[in-house]
Coordinates of C-alpha atoms and ligand atoms in Angstrom, one line a residue:
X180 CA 97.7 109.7 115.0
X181 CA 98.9 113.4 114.1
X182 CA 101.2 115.3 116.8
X183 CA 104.1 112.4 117.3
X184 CA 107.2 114.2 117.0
X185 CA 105.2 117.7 118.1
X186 CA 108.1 120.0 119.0
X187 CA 111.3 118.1 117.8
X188 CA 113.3 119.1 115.1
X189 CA 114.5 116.5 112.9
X190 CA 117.5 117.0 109.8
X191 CA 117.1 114.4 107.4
X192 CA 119.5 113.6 104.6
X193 CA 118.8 112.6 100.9
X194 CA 115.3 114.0 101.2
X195 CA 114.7 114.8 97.9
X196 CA 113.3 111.6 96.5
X197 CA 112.8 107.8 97.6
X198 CA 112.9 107.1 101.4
X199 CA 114.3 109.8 102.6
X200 CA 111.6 111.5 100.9
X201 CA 108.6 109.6 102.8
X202 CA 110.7 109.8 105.8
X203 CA 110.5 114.0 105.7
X204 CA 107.4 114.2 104.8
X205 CA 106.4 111.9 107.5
X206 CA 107.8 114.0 110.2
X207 CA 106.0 117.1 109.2
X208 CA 102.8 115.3 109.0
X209 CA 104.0 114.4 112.3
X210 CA 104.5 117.9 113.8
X211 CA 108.5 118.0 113.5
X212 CA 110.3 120.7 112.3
X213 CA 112.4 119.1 109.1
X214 CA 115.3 120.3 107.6
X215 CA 115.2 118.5 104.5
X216 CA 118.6 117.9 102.8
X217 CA 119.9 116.7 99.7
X218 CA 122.7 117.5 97.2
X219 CA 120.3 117.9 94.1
X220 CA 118.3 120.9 95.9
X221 CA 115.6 120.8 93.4
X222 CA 114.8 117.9 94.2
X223 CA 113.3 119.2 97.8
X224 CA 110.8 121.5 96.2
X225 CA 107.1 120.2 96.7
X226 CA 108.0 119.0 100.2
X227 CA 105.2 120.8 102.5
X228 CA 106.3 122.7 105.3
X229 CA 110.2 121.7 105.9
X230 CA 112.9 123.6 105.4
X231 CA 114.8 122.8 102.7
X232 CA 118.7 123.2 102.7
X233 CA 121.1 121.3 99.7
X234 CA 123.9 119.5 101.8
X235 CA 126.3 117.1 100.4
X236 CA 127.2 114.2 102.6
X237 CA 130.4 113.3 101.1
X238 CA 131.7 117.0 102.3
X239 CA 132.9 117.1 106.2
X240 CA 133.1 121.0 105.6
X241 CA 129.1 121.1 104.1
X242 CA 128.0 119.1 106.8
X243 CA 130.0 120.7 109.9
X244 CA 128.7 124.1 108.6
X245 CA 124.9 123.2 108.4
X246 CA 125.3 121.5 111.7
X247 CA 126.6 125.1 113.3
X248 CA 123.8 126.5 111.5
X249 CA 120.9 124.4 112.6
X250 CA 121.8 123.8 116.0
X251 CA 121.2 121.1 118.4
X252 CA 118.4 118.6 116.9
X253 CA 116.4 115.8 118.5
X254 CA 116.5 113.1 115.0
X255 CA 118.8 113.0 112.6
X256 CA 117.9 110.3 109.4
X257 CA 120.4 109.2 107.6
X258 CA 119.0 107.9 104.1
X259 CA 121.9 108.9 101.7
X260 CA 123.3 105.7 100.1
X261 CA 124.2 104.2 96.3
X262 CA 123.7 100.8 95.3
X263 CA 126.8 99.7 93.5
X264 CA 126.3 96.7 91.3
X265 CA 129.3 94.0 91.2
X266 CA 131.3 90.9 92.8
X267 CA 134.8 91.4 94.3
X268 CA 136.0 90.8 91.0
X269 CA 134.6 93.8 89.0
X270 CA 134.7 96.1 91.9
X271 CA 137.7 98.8 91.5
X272 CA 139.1 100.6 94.5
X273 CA 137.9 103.8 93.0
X274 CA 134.0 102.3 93.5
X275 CA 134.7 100.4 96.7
X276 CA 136.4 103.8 98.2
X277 CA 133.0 105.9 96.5
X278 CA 130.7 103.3 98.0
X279 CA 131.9 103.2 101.3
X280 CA 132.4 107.2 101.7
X281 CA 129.1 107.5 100.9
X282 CA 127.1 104.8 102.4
X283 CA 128.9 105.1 105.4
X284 CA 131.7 107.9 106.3
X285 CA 128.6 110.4 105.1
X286 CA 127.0 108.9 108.4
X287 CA 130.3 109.4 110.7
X288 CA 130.0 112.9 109.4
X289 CA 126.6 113.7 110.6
X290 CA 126.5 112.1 113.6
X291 CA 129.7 113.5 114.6
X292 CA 128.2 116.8 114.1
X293 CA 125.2 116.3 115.3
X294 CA 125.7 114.5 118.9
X295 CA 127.0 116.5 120.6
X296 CA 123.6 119.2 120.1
X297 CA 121.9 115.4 121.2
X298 CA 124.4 115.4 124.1
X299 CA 123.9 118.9 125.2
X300 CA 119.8 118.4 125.2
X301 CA 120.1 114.9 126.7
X302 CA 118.3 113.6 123.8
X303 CA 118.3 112.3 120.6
X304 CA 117.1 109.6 118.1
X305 CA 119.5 108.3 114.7
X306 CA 118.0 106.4 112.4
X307 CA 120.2 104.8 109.7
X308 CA 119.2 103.4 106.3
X309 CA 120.7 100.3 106.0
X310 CA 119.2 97.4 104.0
X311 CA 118.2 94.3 103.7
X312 CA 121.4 93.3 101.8
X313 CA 124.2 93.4 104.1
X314 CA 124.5 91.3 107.0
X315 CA 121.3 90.8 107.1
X316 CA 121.4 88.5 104.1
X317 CA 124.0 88.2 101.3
X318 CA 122.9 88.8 97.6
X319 CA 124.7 89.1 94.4
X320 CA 126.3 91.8 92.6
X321 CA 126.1 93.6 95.5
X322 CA 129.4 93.0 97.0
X323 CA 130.5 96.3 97.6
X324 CA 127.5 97.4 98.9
X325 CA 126.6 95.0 101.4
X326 CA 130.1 95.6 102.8
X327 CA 128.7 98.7 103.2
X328 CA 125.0 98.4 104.5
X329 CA 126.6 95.8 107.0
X330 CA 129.3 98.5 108.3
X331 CA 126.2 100.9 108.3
X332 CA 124.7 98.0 111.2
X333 CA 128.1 98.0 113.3
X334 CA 128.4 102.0 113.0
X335 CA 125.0 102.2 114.2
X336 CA 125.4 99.7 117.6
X337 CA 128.7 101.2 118.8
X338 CA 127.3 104.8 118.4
X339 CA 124.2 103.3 120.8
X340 CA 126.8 101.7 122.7
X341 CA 128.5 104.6 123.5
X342 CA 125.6 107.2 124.6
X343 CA 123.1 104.5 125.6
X344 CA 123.1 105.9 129.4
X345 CA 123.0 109.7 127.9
X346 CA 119.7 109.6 126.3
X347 CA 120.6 109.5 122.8
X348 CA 119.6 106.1 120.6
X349 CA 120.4 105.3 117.7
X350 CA 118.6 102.2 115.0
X351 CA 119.2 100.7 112.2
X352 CA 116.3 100.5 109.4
X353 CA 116.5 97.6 107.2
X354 CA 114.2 98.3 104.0
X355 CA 113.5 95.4 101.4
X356 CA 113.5 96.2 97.7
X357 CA 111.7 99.8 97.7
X358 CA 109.8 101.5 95.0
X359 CA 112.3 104.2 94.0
X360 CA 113.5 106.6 91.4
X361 CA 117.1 104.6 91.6
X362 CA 115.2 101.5 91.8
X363 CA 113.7 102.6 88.1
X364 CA 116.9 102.9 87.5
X365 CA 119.0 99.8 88.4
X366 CA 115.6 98.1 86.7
X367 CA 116.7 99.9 83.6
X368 CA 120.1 98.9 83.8
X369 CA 119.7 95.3 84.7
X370 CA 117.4 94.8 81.5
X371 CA 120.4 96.8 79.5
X372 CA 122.7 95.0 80.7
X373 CA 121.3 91.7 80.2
X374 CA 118.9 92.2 76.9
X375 CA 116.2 91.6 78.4
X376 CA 113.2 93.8 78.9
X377 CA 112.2 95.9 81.5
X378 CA 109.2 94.5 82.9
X379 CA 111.2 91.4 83.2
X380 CA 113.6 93.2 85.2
X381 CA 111.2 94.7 87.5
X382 CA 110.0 91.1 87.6
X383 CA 113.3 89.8 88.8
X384 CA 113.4 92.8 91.8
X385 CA 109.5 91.7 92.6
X386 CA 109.9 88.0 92.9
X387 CA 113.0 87.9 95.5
X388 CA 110.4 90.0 97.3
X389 CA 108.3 86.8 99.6
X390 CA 105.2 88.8 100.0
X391 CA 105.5 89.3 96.2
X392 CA 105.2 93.1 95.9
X393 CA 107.5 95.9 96.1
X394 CA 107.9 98.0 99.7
X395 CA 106.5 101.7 99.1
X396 CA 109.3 104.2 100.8
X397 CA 106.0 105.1 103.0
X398 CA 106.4 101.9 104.6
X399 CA 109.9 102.6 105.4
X400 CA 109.1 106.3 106.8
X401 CA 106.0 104.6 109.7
X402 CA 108.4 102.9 110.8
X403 CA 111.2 105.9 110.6
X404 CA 108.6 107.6 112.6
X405 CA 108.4 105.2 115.3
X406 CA 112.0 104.7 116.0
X407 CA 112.4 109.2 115.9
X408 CA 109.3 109.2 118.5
X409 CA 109.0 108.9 122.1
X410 CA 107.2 105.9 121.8
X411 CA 110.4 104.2 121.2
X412 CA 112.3 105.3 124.5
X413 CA 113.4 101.6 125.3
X414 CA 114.8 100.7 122.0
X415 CA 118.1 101.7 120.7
X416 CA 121.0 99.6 118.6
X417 CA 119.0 97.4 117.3
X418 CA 118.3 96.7 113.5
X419 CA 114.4 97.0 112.2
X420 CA 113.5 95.1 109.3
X421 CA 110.9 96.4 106.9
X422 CA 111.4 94.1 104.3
X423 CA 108.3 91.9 102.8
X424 CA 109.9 88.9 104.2
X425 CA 113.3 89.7 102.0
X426 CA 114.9 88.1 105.5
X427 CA 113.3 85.0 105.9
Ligands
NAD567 N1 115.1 101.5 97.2 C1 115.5 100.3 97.8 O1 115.1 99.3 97.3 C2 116.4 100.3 99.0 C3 116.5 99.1 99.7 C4 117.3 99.1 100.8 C5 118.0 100.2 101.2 N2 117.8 101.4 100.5 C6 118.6 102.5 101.0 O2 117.7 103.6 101.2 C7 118.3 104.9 101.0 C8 117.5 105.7 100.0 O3 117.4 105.0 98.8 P1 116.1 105.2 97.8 O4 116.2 104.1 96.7 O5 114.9 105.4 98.6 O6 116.4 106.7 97.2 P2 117.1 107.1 95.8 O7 118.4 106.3 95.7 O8 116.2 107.0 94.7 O9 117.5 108.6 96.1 C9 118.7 108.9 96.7 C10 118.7 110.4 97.1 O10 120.0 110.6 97.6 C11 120.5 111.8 97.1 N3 122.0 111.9 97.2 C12 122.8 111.2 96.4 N4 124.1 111.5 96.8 C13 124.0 112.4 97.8 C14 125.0 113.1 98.5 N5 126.3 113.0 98.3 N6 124.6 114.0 99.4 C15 123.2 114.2 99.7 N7 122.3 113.5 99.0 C16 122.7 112.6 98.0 C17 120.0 111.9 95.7 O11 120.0 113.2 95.1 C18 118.6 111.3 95.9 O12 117.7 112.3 96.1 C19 119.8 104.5 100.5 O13 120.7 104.5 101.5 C20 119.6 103.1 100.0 O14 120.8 102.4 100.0 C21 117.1 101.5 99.4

């Protein structure tokens, strides 16, 4: 089905590869009108149809700017995030205070810039990548950010909390271990780091996967779609898991 988000305009951040990617590209196959962000511009080119804008997350100043410039929108995706590898031993302040501004503050940024546009029109849908690592479920190395994924789950409740008689919703999306360009690169490092090779690293990622495949980022972005459309009206704070059975 074409036509879902006909008419809404959507801003979605770290579009220029991975999830956010399929998420942008969604939307326009979907009828939006997508401002596709990320910091790498570049990156953005090839994506039909949006418009393309480089924004920052971890600047308030970036962010309040292209919010005054775009004007009140009806979605705003969230997908901006960094997986930092390491236990509360070998995690400094200087990569626990990185994670966390931009896993999560980058989010308190754009939806404090972008509600009250949602406010004004009575409307609005925020979708938030978390992850499957989080609060969801525990894993290691990944101290740091599952701190941060699981603050990304209570950021996104209260914000529901708070305008859920005003229209605007906001979800959680809860991806299992994606096909990505970082994902090729954590793969890379893991087999670095531990001599080993790199199909046996991508092994290692496939096989704490249930359904014993890797998610594609489309996967993620039906299910972006869903929670930015309509159909969704009666579903808002709420985690959605698209995982392979990573959860269960
Ligand atoms: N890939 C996975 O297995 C997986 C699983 C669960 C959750 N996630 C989450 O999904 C999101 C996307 O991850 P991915 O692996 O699909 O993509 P990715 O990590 O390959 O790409 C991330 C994109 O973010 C952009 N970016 C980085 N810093 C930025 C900043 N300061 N401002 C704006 N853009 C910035 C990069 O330029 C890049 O285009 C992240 O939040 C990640 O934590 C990914």
């Amino acid at each position: 089905m074409a036509g879902r988000l006909k008419g809404k305009v959507a801003v979605v951040t770290a579009a220029g590869q991975g999830i956010g990617r399929a998420i942008a590209e969604a939307f326009v196959a979907e009828g939006a009108t997508v401002w596709a962000t990320d910091k790498d511009v570049a990156l953005l080119d090839g994506i039909p149809k949006a418009k393309k804008r480089k924004l920052d997350v971890l600047s308030t100043k970036a962010v309040n700017a292209f919010a005054e410039k775009v004007g009140p929108i009806d979605i705003l995706v969230n997908a901006a995030g960094f997986v930092h590898h390491g236990t509360v031993l070998s995690t400094d302040d200087k990569a626990w205070d990185f994670s966390f501004d931009l896993n999560v503050k980058s989010m308190h940024r754009t939806i404090q810039a972008f509600v009250p546009g949602m406010l004004e029109k009575g409307a609005g849908s925020i979708i938030n990548i978390a992850s499957g690592a989080g609060s969801v479920r525990g894993l290691p190395n990944r101290y740091a950010y599952g701190a941060t994924k699981a603050a990304v789950i209570g950021l996104t409740k209260a914000v529901a909390a708070d305008y859920i008689k005003k229209g605007v919703r906001a979800n959680a999306i809860c991806p299992g271990t994606i096909q990505s360009p970082s994902l090729d690169q954590r793969i890379k490092d893991l087999a670095a780091s531990t001599g080993t090779t790199e199909a046996a690293a991508r092994q290692a990622f496939v096989d704490r996967q249930p359904m014993g495949r890797l998610g594609t980022a489309e996967e993620i972005a039906w299910l972006a779609v869903y929670l930015a459309a309509d159909e969704s009206s009666y579903t808002t704070g709420q985690i959605h898991l698209a995982d392979g059975g990573f959860a269960l």
